[in-house]
PDB file of C-alpha atoms in Angstrom:
ATOM      1  CA  MET A   1      38.207  -1.439 150.252  1.00 37.00           C
ATOM      2  CA  ALA A   2      38.781  -4.999 149.094  1.00 40.00           C
ATOM      3  CA  ALA A   3      41.181  -5.387 146.232  1.00 44.00           C
ATOM      4  CA  GLY A   4      39.307  -5.459 142.950  1.00 43.00           C
ATOM      5  CA  SER A   5      35.940  -4.606 144.561  1.00 42.00           C
ATOM      6  CA  VAL A   6      35.473  -1.618 142.256  1.00 54.00           C
ATOM      7  CA  ARG A   7      36.094  -1.931 138.545  1.00 77.00           C
ATOM      8  CA  ASN A   8      38.237   0.892 137.268  1.00 85.00           C
ATOM      9  CA  SER A   9      37.435   2.367 133.883  1.00 92.00           C
ATOM     10  CA  ARG A  10      39.883   2.446 131.009  1.00 94.00           C
ATOM     11  CA  GLU A  11      40.315   6.169 131.650  1.00 95.00           C
ATOM     12  CA  ASP A  12      41.125   5.475 135.312  1.00 94.00           C
ATOM     13  CA  VAL A  13      43.859   3.047 134.309  1.00 96.00           C
ATOM     14  CA  ILE A  14      45.422   5.487 131.834  1.00 97.00           C
ATOM     15  CA  ALA A  15      45.303   8.359 134.342  1.00 96.00           C
ATOM     16  CA  VAL A  16      47.062   6.325 137.034  1.00 97.00           C
ATOM     17  CA  ALA A  17      49.598   5.039 134.502  1.00 97.00           C
ATOM     18  CA  LEU A  18      50.443   8.649 133.585  1.00 96.00           C
ATOM     19  CA  ARG A  19      50.935   9.469 137.257  1.00 96.00           C
ATOM     20  CA  LEU A  20      53.196   6.477 137.783  1.00 97.00           C
ATOM     21  CA  LEU A  21      55.147   7.361 134.654  1.00 96.00           C
ATOM     22  CA  ASP A  22      56.077  10.655 136.282  1.00 93.00           C
ATOM     23  CA  GLU A  23      56.815   9.055 139.635  1.00 94.00           C
ATOM     24  CA  THR A  24      58.789   5.982 138.579  1.00 93.00           C
ATOM     25  CA  GLY A  25      59.828   6.442 134.955  1.00 94.00           C
ATOM     26  CA  LEU A  26      59.069   4.150 132.027  1.00 95.00           C
ATOM     27  CA  PRO A  27      61.323   1.192 133.024  1.00 94.00           C
ATOM     28  CA  ASP A  28      59.541   0.811 136.368  1.00 94.00           C
ATOM     29  CA  LEU A  29      56.020   1.278 135.055  1.00 95.00           C
ATOM     30  CA  THR A  30      55.012  -2.369 135.434  1.00 95.00           C
ATOM     31  CA  MET A  31      51.575  -3.948 135.330  1.00 95.00           C
ATOM     32  CA  ARG A  32      52.048  -5.156 138.892  1.00 96.00           C
ATOM     33  CA  ARG A  33      52.900  -1.659 140.144  1.00 96.00           C
ATOM     34  CA  LEU A  34      49.967  -0.185 138.234  1.00 97.00           C
ATOM     35  CA  ALA A  35      47.590  -2.787 139.615  1.00 96.00           C
ATOM     36  CA  ALA A  36      48.754  -2.062 143.156  1.00 96.00           C
ATOM     37  CA  ALA A  37      48.140   1.669 142.657  1.00 96.00           C
ATOM     38  CA  LEU A  38      44.604   0.882 141.462  1.00 95.00           C
ATOM     39  CA  ASP A  39      44.034  -1.618 144.299  1.00 94.00           C
ATOM     40  CA  VAL A  40      43.251  -4.465 141.917  1.00 94.00           C
ATOM     41  CA  GLN A  41      44.831  -7.728 140.867  1.00 93.00           C
ATOM     42  CA  PRO A  42      47.139  -7.453 137.802  1.00 92.00           C
ATOM     43  CA  SER A  43      44.756  -9.685 135.861  1.00 92.00           C
ATOM     44  CA  ALA A  44      42.056  -6.985 136.172  1.00 92.00           C
ATOM     45  CA  LEU A  45      44.052  -4.679 133.896  1.00 94.00           C
ATOM     46  CA  TYR A  46      43.620  -7.080 131.002  1.00 92.00           C
ATOM     47  CA  TRP A  47      39.907  -6.320 130.993  1.00 92.00           C
ATOM     48  CA  HIS A  48      40.833  -3.105 129.189  1.00 93.00           C
ATOM     49  CA  PHE A  49      44.227  -3.888 127.617  1.00 95.00           C
ATOM     50  CA  THR A  50      45.436  -7.082 126.012  1.00 94.00           C
ATOM     51  CA  ASP A  51      49.036  -6.561 127.139  1.00 94.00           C
ATOM     52  CA  LYS A  52      51.434  -3.995 128.550  1.00 95.00           C
ATOM     53  CA  GLN A  53      52.418  -2.622 125.148  1.00 95.00           C
ATOM     54  CA  THR A  54      48.784  -1.896 124.315  1.00 96.00           C
ATOM     55  CA  LEU A  55      48.435  -0.056 127.610  1.00 96.00           C
ATOM     56  CA  LEU A  56      51.577   1.990 126.978  1.00 96.00           C
ATOM     57  CA  ALA A  57      50.315   2.849 123.486  1.00 97.00           C
ATOM     58  CA  ALA A  58      47.111   4.200 125.046  1.00 97.00           C
ATOM     59  CA  VAL A  59      49.173   6.266 127.499  1.00 97.00           C
ATOM     60  CA  SER A  60      51.243   7.549 124.569  1.00 97.00           C
ATOM     61  CA  ASP A  61      48.068   8.565 122.735  1.00 96.00           C
ATOM     62  CA  ARG A  62      46.835  10.405 125.797  1.00 96.00           C
ATOM     63  CA  ILE A  63      50.024  12.484 125.960  1.00 96.00           C
ATOM     64  CA  ILE A  64      49.658  13.511 122.319  1.00 96.00           C
ATOM     65  CA  ASP A  65      45.905  14.088 122.654  1.00 94.00           C
ATOM     66  CA  ARG A  66      46.661  16.754 125.269  1.00 93.00           C
ATOM     67  CA  VAL A  67      48.742  18.837 122.851  1.00 95.00           C
ATOM     68  CA  PRO A  68      46.909  22.153 122.403  1.00 92.00           C
ATOM     69  CA  SER A  69      45.558  22.884 118.956  1.00 88.00           C
ATOM     70  CA  VAL A  70      47.706  25.162 116.836  1.00 90.00           C
ATOM     71  CA  ARG A  71      45.477  27.519 114.885  1.00 85.00           C
ATOM     72  CA  PRO A  72      47.324  28.795 111.805  1.00 79.00           C
ATOM     73  CA  ARG A  73      46.871  32.369 110.658  1.00 80.00           C
ATOM     74  CA  ASP A  74      45.636  32.879 107.125  1.00 76.00           C
ATOM     75  CA  ASP A  75      49.001  34.345 106.157  1.00 77.00           C
ATOM     76  CA  GLU A  76      51.062  31.707 107.971  1.00 82.00           C
ATOM     77  CA  GLY A  77      53.210  29.486 105.777  1.00 92.00           C
ATOM     78  CA  TRP A  78      53.830  25.754 106.066  1.00 95.00           C
ATOM     79  CA  ALA A  79      57.236  26.189 107.731  1.00 96.00           C
ATOM     80  CA  GLU A  80      56.009  28.500 110.477  1.00 95.00           C
ATOM     81  CA  LEU A  81      53.085  26.159 111.181  1.00 95.00           C
ATOM     82  CA  ALA A  82      55.345  23.097 111.257  1.00 97.00           C
ATOM     83  CA  LEU A  83      57.626  24.781 113.780  1.00 97.00           C
ATOM     84  CA  ALA A  84      54.641  25.792 115.934  1.00 96.00           C
ATOM     85  CA  GLU A  85      53.346  22.212 115.865  1.00 97.00           C
ATOM     86  CA  ALA A  86      56.788  20.851 116.745  1.00 97.00           C
ATOM     87  CA  ARG A  87      57.114  23.230 119.692  1.00 97.00           C
ATOM     88  CA  ALA A  88      53.676  22.212 120.992  1.00 97.00           C
ATOM     89  CA  LEU A  89      54.525  18.512 120.663  1.00 97.00           C
ATOM     90  CA  ARG A  90      57.883  19.034 122.387  1.00 97.00           C
ATOM     91  CA  ASP A  91      56.216  20.801 125.306  1.00 96.00           C
ATOM     92  CA  ALA A  92      53.763  17.908 125.699  1.00 96.00           C
ATOM     93  CA  LEU A  93      56.490  15.275 125.656  1.00 96.00           C
ATOM     94  CA  LEU A  94      58.530  17.196 128.212  1.00 96.00           C
ATOM     95  CA  SER A  95      55.500  17.361 130.495  1.00 94.00           C
ATOM     96  CA  TYR A  96      55.858  13.662 131.313  1.00 95.00           C
ATOM     97  CA  ARG A  97      58.921  11.805 132.464  1.00 94.00           C
ATOM     98  CA  ASP A  98      60.240   9.610 129.617  1.00 96.00           C
ATOM     99  CA  GLY A  99      57.456  10.983 127.415  1.00 96.00           C
ATOM    100  CA  ALA A 100      59.516  10.926 124.227  1.00 96.00           C
ATOM    101  CA  GLU A 101      60.785   7.391 124.823  1.00 96.00           C
ATOM    102  CA  LEU A 102      57.250   6.163 125.474  1.00 97.00           C
ATOM    103  CA  VAL A 103      55.810   7.727 122.321  1.00 96.00           C
ATOM    104  CA  ALA A 104      58.757   6.562 120.211  1.00 96.00           C
ATOM    105  CA  SER A 105      58.357   2.998 121.466  1.00 94.00           C
ATOM    106  CA  ALA A 106      54.643   2.943 120.666  1.00 94.00           C
ATOM    107  CA  LEU A 107      55.263   4.255 117.149  1.00 94.00           C
ATOM    108  CA  ALA A 108      58.111   1.820 116.525  1.00 92.00           C
ATOM    109  CA  LEU A 109      55.800  -1.078 117.396  1.00 92.00           C
ATOM    110  CA  GLY A 110      53.029   0.250 115.174  1.00 92.00           C
ATOM    111  CA  LEU A 111      50.707   0.709 118.133  1.00 92.00           C
ATOM    112  CA  GLY A 112      48.469   3.604 119.063  1.00 85.00           C
ATOM    113  CA  ALA A 113      47.317   6.522 116.977  1.00 87.00           C
ATOM    114  CA  ASP A 114      49.402   8.574 114.577  1.00 93.00           C
ATOM    115  CA  ALA A 115      48.238  12.009 115.715  1.00 95.00           C
ATOM    116  CA  ALA A 116      51.709  13.545 116.111  1.00 96.00           C
ATOM    117  CA  ARG A 117      52.760  12.620 112.592  1.00 96.00           C
ATOM    118  CA  GLU A 118      49.425  13.756 111.165  1.00 96.00           C
ATOM    119  CA  ARG A 119      49.826  17.190 112.731  1.00 96.00           C
ATOM    120  CA  LEU A 120      53.198  17.585 111.030  1.00 97.00           C
ATOM    121  CA  ARG A 121      51.813  16.217 107.757  1.00 97.00           C
ATOM    122  CA  ALA A 122      49.006  18.758 107.876  1.00 95.00           C
ATOM    123  CA  ALA A 123      51.529  21.563 108.254  1.00 95.00           C
ATOM    124  CA  LEU A 124      53.498  20.371 105.239  1.00 96.00           C
ATOM    125  CA  GLY A 125      50.217  20.028 103.376  1.00 94.00           C
ATOM    126  CA  ARG A 126      49.990  23.816 103.328  1.00 93.00           C
ATOM    127  CA  GLY A 127      53.039  23.892 101.062  1.00 94.00           C
ATOM    128  CA  ASP A 128      53.298  22.887  97.427  1.00 94.00           C
ATOM    129  CA  PHE A 129      54.969  19.529  97.951  1.00 96.00           C
ATOM    130  CA  ASP A 130      54.706  16.165  96.283  1.00 95.00           C
ATOM    131  CA  ALA A 131      52.881  13.582  98.397  1.00 95.00           C
ATOM    132  CA  TYR A 132      56.131  11.692  98.953  1.00 96.00           C
ATOM    133  CA  ILE A 133      57.827  14.796 100.381  1.00 96.00           C
ATOM    134  CA  VAL A 134      54.894  15.404 102.727  1.00 97.00           C
ATOM    135  CA  ASP A 135      55.119  11.849 104.084  1.00 97.00           C
ATOM    136  CA  ALA A 136      58.908  11.618 104.226  1.00 97.00           C
ATOM    137  CA  GLY A 137      59.210  15.136 105.623  1.00 97.00           C
ATOM    138  CA  ALA A 138      56.728  14.436 108.408  1.00 97.00           C
ATOM    139  CA  ASP A 139      58.616  11.260 109.291  1.00 97.00           C
ATOM    140  CA  ALA A 140      61.934  13.113 109.413  1.00 97.00           C
ATOM    141  CA  MET A 141      60.505  15.897 111.572  1.00 98.00           C
ATOM    142  CA  LEU A 142      58.901  13.432 113.981  1.00 98.00           C
ATOM    143  CA  GLN A 143      62.104  11.413 114.307  1.00 97.00           C
ATOM    144  CA  PHE A 144      64.093  14.547 115.058  1.00 98.00           C
ATOM    145  CA  LEU A 145      61.469  15.674 117.568  1.00 98.00           C
ATOM    146  CA  LEU A 146      61.421  12.375 119.451  1.00 97.00           C
ATOM    147  CA  GLY A 147      65.191  11.972 119.388  1.00 97.00           C
ATOM    148  CA  HIS A 148      65.891  15.496 120.576  1.00 97.00           C
ATOM    149  CA  VAL A 149      63.371  15.371 123.413  1.00 97.00           C
ATOM    150  CA  ALA A 150      64.526  11.896 124.482  1.00 96.00           C
ATOM    151  CA  HIS A 151      68.050  13.287 124.740  1.00 94.00           C
ATOM    152  CA  GLU A 152      66.786  16.274 126.746  1.00 93.00           C
ATOM    153  CA  GLN A 153      64.958  14.007 129.152  1.00 93.00           C
ATOM    154  CA  GLN A 154      67.948  11.713 129.582  1.00 90.00           C
ATOM    155  CA  ARG A 155      70.112  14.713 130.425  1.00 88.00           C
ATOM    156  CA  MET A 156      67.521  15.979 132.915  1.00 82.00           C
ATOM    157  CA  GLN A 157      67.416  12.562 134.558  1.00 80.00           C
ATOM    158  CA  ALA A 158      71.216  12.462 134.748  1.00 76.00           C
ATOM    159  CA  ASP A 159      71.259  15.936 136.293  1.00 72.00           C
ATOM    160  CA  SER A 160      68.657  14.905 138.877  1.00 68.00           C
ATOM    161  CA  LEU A 161      70.845  11.958 139.867  1.00 69.00           C
ATOM    162  CA  GLY A 162      73.906  14.158 140.179  1.00 67.00           C
ATOM    163  CA  VAL A 163      75.765  12.491 137.346  1.00 62.00           C
ATOM    164  CA  VAL A 164      78.779  14.573 136.352  1.00 55.00           C
ATOM    165  CA  ALA A 165      78.855  15.317 132.657  1.00 56.00           C
ATOM    166  CA  SER A 166      81.873  14.355 130.612  1.00 53.00           C
ATOM    167  CA  PRO A 167      84.067  17.267 129.492  1.00 48.00           C
ATOM    168  CA  HIS A 168      83.300  16.178 125.942  1.00 47.00           C
ATOM    169  CA  ALA A 169      79.586  16.796 126.545  1.00 49.00           C
ATOM    170  CA  VAL A 170      80.008  20.537 127.096  1.00 47.00           C
ATOM    171  CA  ARG A 171      77.710  22.444 124.744  1.00 54.00           C
ATOM    172  CA  ALA A 172      79.231  24.781 122.186  1.00 50.00           C
ATOM    173  CA  GLU A 173      78.717  28.507 122.632  1.00 51.00           C
ATOM    174  CA  ASP A 174      76.955  30.505 119.968  1.00 49.00           C
ATOM    175  CA  ALA A 175      78.239  33.699 118.361  1.00 53.00           C
ATOM    176  CA  SER A 176      77.215  35.752 121.388  1.00 53.00           C
ATOM    177  CA  GLY A 177      79.401  33.659 123.688  1.00 50.00           C
ATOM    178  CA  THR A 178      76.507  31.990 125.495  1.00 52.00           C
ATOM    179  CA  VAL A 179      75.334  28.384 125.523  1.00 48.00           C
ATOM    180  CA  PRO A 180      71.921  28.185 123.814  1.00 58.00           C
ATOM    181  CA  SER A 181      68.971  26.833 125.761  1.00 82.00           C
ATOM    182  CA  GLN A 182      67.488  23.463 124.895  1.00 83.00           C
ATOM    183  CA  GLY A 183      64.543  25.268 123.341  1.00 88.00           C
ATOM    184  CA  ALA A 184      66.806  27.349 121.127  1.00 93.00           C
ATOM    185  CA  ALA A 185      68.833  24.274 120.190  1.00 93.00           C
ATOM    186  CA  PHE A 186      65.635  22.446 119.269  1.00 96.00           C
ATOM    187  CA  ASP A 187      64.413  25.354 117.125  1.00 96.00           C
ATOM    188  CA  PHE A 188      67.750  25.559 115.331  1.00 96.00           C
ATOM    189  CA  GLY A 189      67.869  21.847 114.511  1.00 96.00           C
ATOM    190  CA  PHE A 190      64.245  21.756 113.429  1.00 97.00           C
ATOM    191  CA  THR A 191      64.768  24.804 111.240  1.00 97.00           C
ATOM    192  CA  LEU A 192      67.611  23.032 109.456  1.00 97.00           C
ATOM    193  CA  LEU A 193      65.074  20.395 108.460  1.00 96.00           C
ATOM    194  CA  LEU A 194      62.630  23.059 107.311  1.00 97.00           C
ATOM    195  CA  ASP A 195      65.295  24.788 105.239  1.00 97.00           C
ATOM    196  CA  GLY A 196      66.067  21.475 103.550  1.00 96.00           C
ATOM    197  CA  LEU A 197      62.405  20.791 102.854  1.00 96.00           C
ATOM    198  CA  ALA A 198      62.010  24.286 101.395  1.00 95.00           C
ATOM    199  CA  LYS A 199      64.211  23.197  98.496  1.00 94.00           C
ATOM    200  CA  HIS A 200      61.522  20.710  97.496  1.00 94.00           C
ATOM    201  CA  VAL A 201      58.696  23.228  97.187  1.00 92.00           C
ATOM    202  CA  ARG A 202      57.452  22.893  93.614  1.00 85.00           C
ATOM    203  CA  SER A 203      56.296  26.442  92.977  1.00 66.00           C
ATOM    204  CA  ALA A 204      58.815  28.565  94.877  1.00 51.00           C
ATOM    205  CA  ALA A 205      62.329  28.572  96.234  1.00 46.00           C
ATOM    206  CA  GLY A 206      61.004  28.427  99.794  1.00 44.00           C
ATOM    207  CA  PRO A 207      60.657  30.768 102.758  1.00 46.00           C
ATOM    208  CA  ALA A 208      63.579  33.139 102.450  1.00 41.00           C
ATOM    209  CA  GLY A 209      65.157  34.107 105.727  1.00 39.00           C
ATOM    210  CA  LEU A 210      63.391  31.371 107.663  1.00 46.00           C
ATOM    211  CA  THR A 211      66.422  30.358 109.704  1.00 41.00           C
ATOM    212  CA  ALA A 212      66.974  33.876 111.014  1.00 34.00           C
ATOM    213  CA  SER A 213      63.286  34.333 111.788  1.00 42.00           C
ATOM    214  CA  VAL A 214      62.961  31.406 114.202  1.00 43.00           C
ATOM    215  CA  ARG A 215      66.190  31.598 116.168  1.00 37.00           C
TER     216      ARG A 215
END
């Protein structure tokens, strides 16, 4: 097939970019490498995307779009729903190499959709919060989510390269004498945020016993 003889769709470009993200990582996901994988000239990519950052924002959106819907129960409170949404978003980010870094970069540049934040905002919207708390709380939760998962993925990459961890990086044991999993550590940190937000509920003191219920 001659290079560029078949025009790839926007969806084709995003799908191949996701595959290359897993294979090469975000730093090596270049327009030239992507064009070669699609058997086109690099200039052909600009038919769909004005620049690389716009392309990466579209890839970021695709990762978030694949997060399964979280259907709240009628009796489920805002905190439980927020944690369920955060877990679903974390799983999606971990499904792609450098997923958290990619999504964080797109958000920092103001590119792409805001679906991840809106999911967290919707969860807080089930509580009796002022509008400012809903917005600021969603931002805080999203920043924790992206930072935590980015750290997880950096550690996984270091482990895959055989990098020896510093003695100072050894994780602390919990009360049972075991080192908590990354999932448990994520839940604990996220729950600290939820416990803090619970103090801002206007009509109640908040979900008593929440921390113990999600460990």
